[in-house]
Coordinates of C-alpha atoms in Angstrom, one line a residue:
M1 CA 27.1 -91.8 -91.1
I2 CA 24.3 -94.2 -90.8
T3 CA 23.1 -92.9 -87.4
Y4 CA 23.2 -89.4 -88.8
E5 CA 20.9 -90.5 -91.7
T6 CA 18.5 -92.3 -89.5
R7 CA 18.4 -89.3 -87.0
E8 CA 17.7 -87.1 -89.9
E9 CA 14.8 -89.3 -91.1
S10 CA 13.3 -89.5 -87.7
F11 CA 13.5 -85.6 -87.4
K12 CA 11.7 -85.1 -90.8
I13 CA 8.9 -87.5 -89.7
L14 CA 8.5 -85.8 -86.3
Q15 CA 8.3 -82.2 -87.6
P16 CA 4.7 -82.3 -88.7
K17 CA 3.6 -84.0 -85.5
R18 CA 5.4 -81.2 -83.5
K19 CA 3.5 -78.6 -85.3
I20 CA 0.2 -80.3 -84.6
R21 CA 1.1 -80.6 -81.0
Y22 CA 1.9 -76.9 -80.9
E23 CA -1.6 -76.2 -82.3
E24 CA -3.3 -78.4 -79.8
I25 CA -1.5 -76.7 -76.8
L26 CA -2.3 -73.3 -78.0
D27 CA -6.0 -74.4 -78.5
R28 CA -6.0 -75.5 -74.8
L29 CA -4.6 -72.2 -73.6
M30 CA -7.3 -70.2 -75.5
T31 CA -9.6 -71.3 -72.7
G32 CA -7.3 -69.9 -69.9
T33 CA -4.0 -70.4 -68.3
K34 CA -2.8 -73.9 -67.5
T35 CA 0.0 -76.0 -66.3
A36 CA 1.9 -78.5 -68.5
K37 CA 0.0 -81.3 -66.6
E38 CA -3.4 -79.7 -66.9
I39 CA -2.9 -79.5 -70.7
A40 CA -1.7 -83.1 -70.8
V41 CA -4.9 -84.2 -68.9
E42 CA -7.2 -82.2 -71.3
L43 CA -5.4 -83.7 -74.3
F44 CA -5.7 -87.2 -73.0
E45 CA -9.5 -86.7 -72.2
L46 CA -9.8 -85.6 -75.9
E47 CA -8.0 -88.9 -76.9
I48 CA -5.2 -86.9 -78.6
I49 CA -2.4 -88.3 -76.4
P50 CA -2.1 -91.9 -74.9
S51 CA -1.6 -90.7 -71.2
T52 CA -1.8 -87.8 -68.8
E53 CA 2.0 -87.6 -68.6
R54 CA 3.1 -84.1 -68.6
N55 CA 6.2 -85.0 -70.8
Y56 CA 3.8 -84.8 -73.8
T57 CA 3.3 -81.2 -73.4
A58 CA 6.3 -79.7 -71.2
P59 CA 8.9 -79.8 -74.0
R60 CA 6.5 -78.3 -76.4
L61 CA 5.6 -75.6 -74.0
T62 CA 9.2 -74.7 -73.6
E63 CA 9.7 -74.4 -77.4
L64 CA 6.6 -72.3 -77.7
E65 CA 7.9 -70.0 -74.9
K66 CA 11.1 -69.6 -76.8
K67 CA 9.1 -68.8 -79.9
G68 CA 7.2 -66.0 -77.9
L69 CA 3.8 -67.8 -78.4
V70 CA 3.2 -68.6 -74.7
K71 CA 4.6 -67.2 -71.5
V72 CA 5.0 -68.3 -67.9
I73 CA 2.8 -65.9 -65.8
D74 CA 2.8 -67.4 -62.5
K75 CA 3.3 -70.6 -60.5
K76 CA 0.8 -72.6 -58.6
K77 CA 0.5 -75.9 -56.7
C78 CA -0.3 -78.8 -59.1
Q79 CA -3.6 -80.4 -58.2
Y80 CA -2.2 -83.8 -59.4
T81 CA 1.4 -83.9 -57.9
G82 CA 1.2 -81.2 -55.1
K83 CA 4.4 -79.7 -56.6
T84 CA 4.8 -75.9 -57.4
V85 CA 4.8 -75.6 -61.2
A86 CA 4.7 -73.0 -63.9
L87 CA 1.4 -71.6 -65.1
Y88 CA 1.3 -70.7 -68.9
E89 CA -0.8 -68.3 -70.8
I90 CA -0.9 -67.8 -74.7
T91 CA 0.5 -64.5 -75.8
A92 CA -0.8 -62.1 -78.4
K93 CA 1.7 -63.4 -80.9
G94 CA 0.6 -67.0 -80.0
I95 CA -3.2 -66.0 -80.9
E96 CA -2.0 -64.4 -84.1
E97 CA 0.1 -67.4 -85.0
R98 CA -2.6 -69.9 -84.3
Y99 CA -5.6 -68.1 -85.7
M100 CA -4.9 -65.0 -87.7
K101 CA -2.6 -66.6 -90.2
H102 CA -5.1 -69.4 -90.8
I103 CA -7.8 -66.8 -91.6
A104 CA -5.3 -65.0 -94.0
K105 CA -4.8 -68.3 -95.9
I106 CA -8.6 -68.7 -96.3
Y107 CA -8.8 -65.4 -98.2

């Protein structure tokens, strides 16, 4: 029972951070298509995340893809690792979710 409660507490704490990370990723994709690593590098350079490790963005990209807010449009060779990786693009739904709903709340 205790582990369930501590897991639940951790989950509640992380939810707002996850939403913020979604917004940060969608913002990066507004400037064009990118890989998980490229997004991580940009977020690191903006001092949003502590390292360029793609694990800060890849799980969130998978979640955003399941929600229909981003999609994989191609693959390319990663300039950092040399591996073939997915190339992501924000969808129309992603743009609406990130920007249009925010505008609607203003009015």
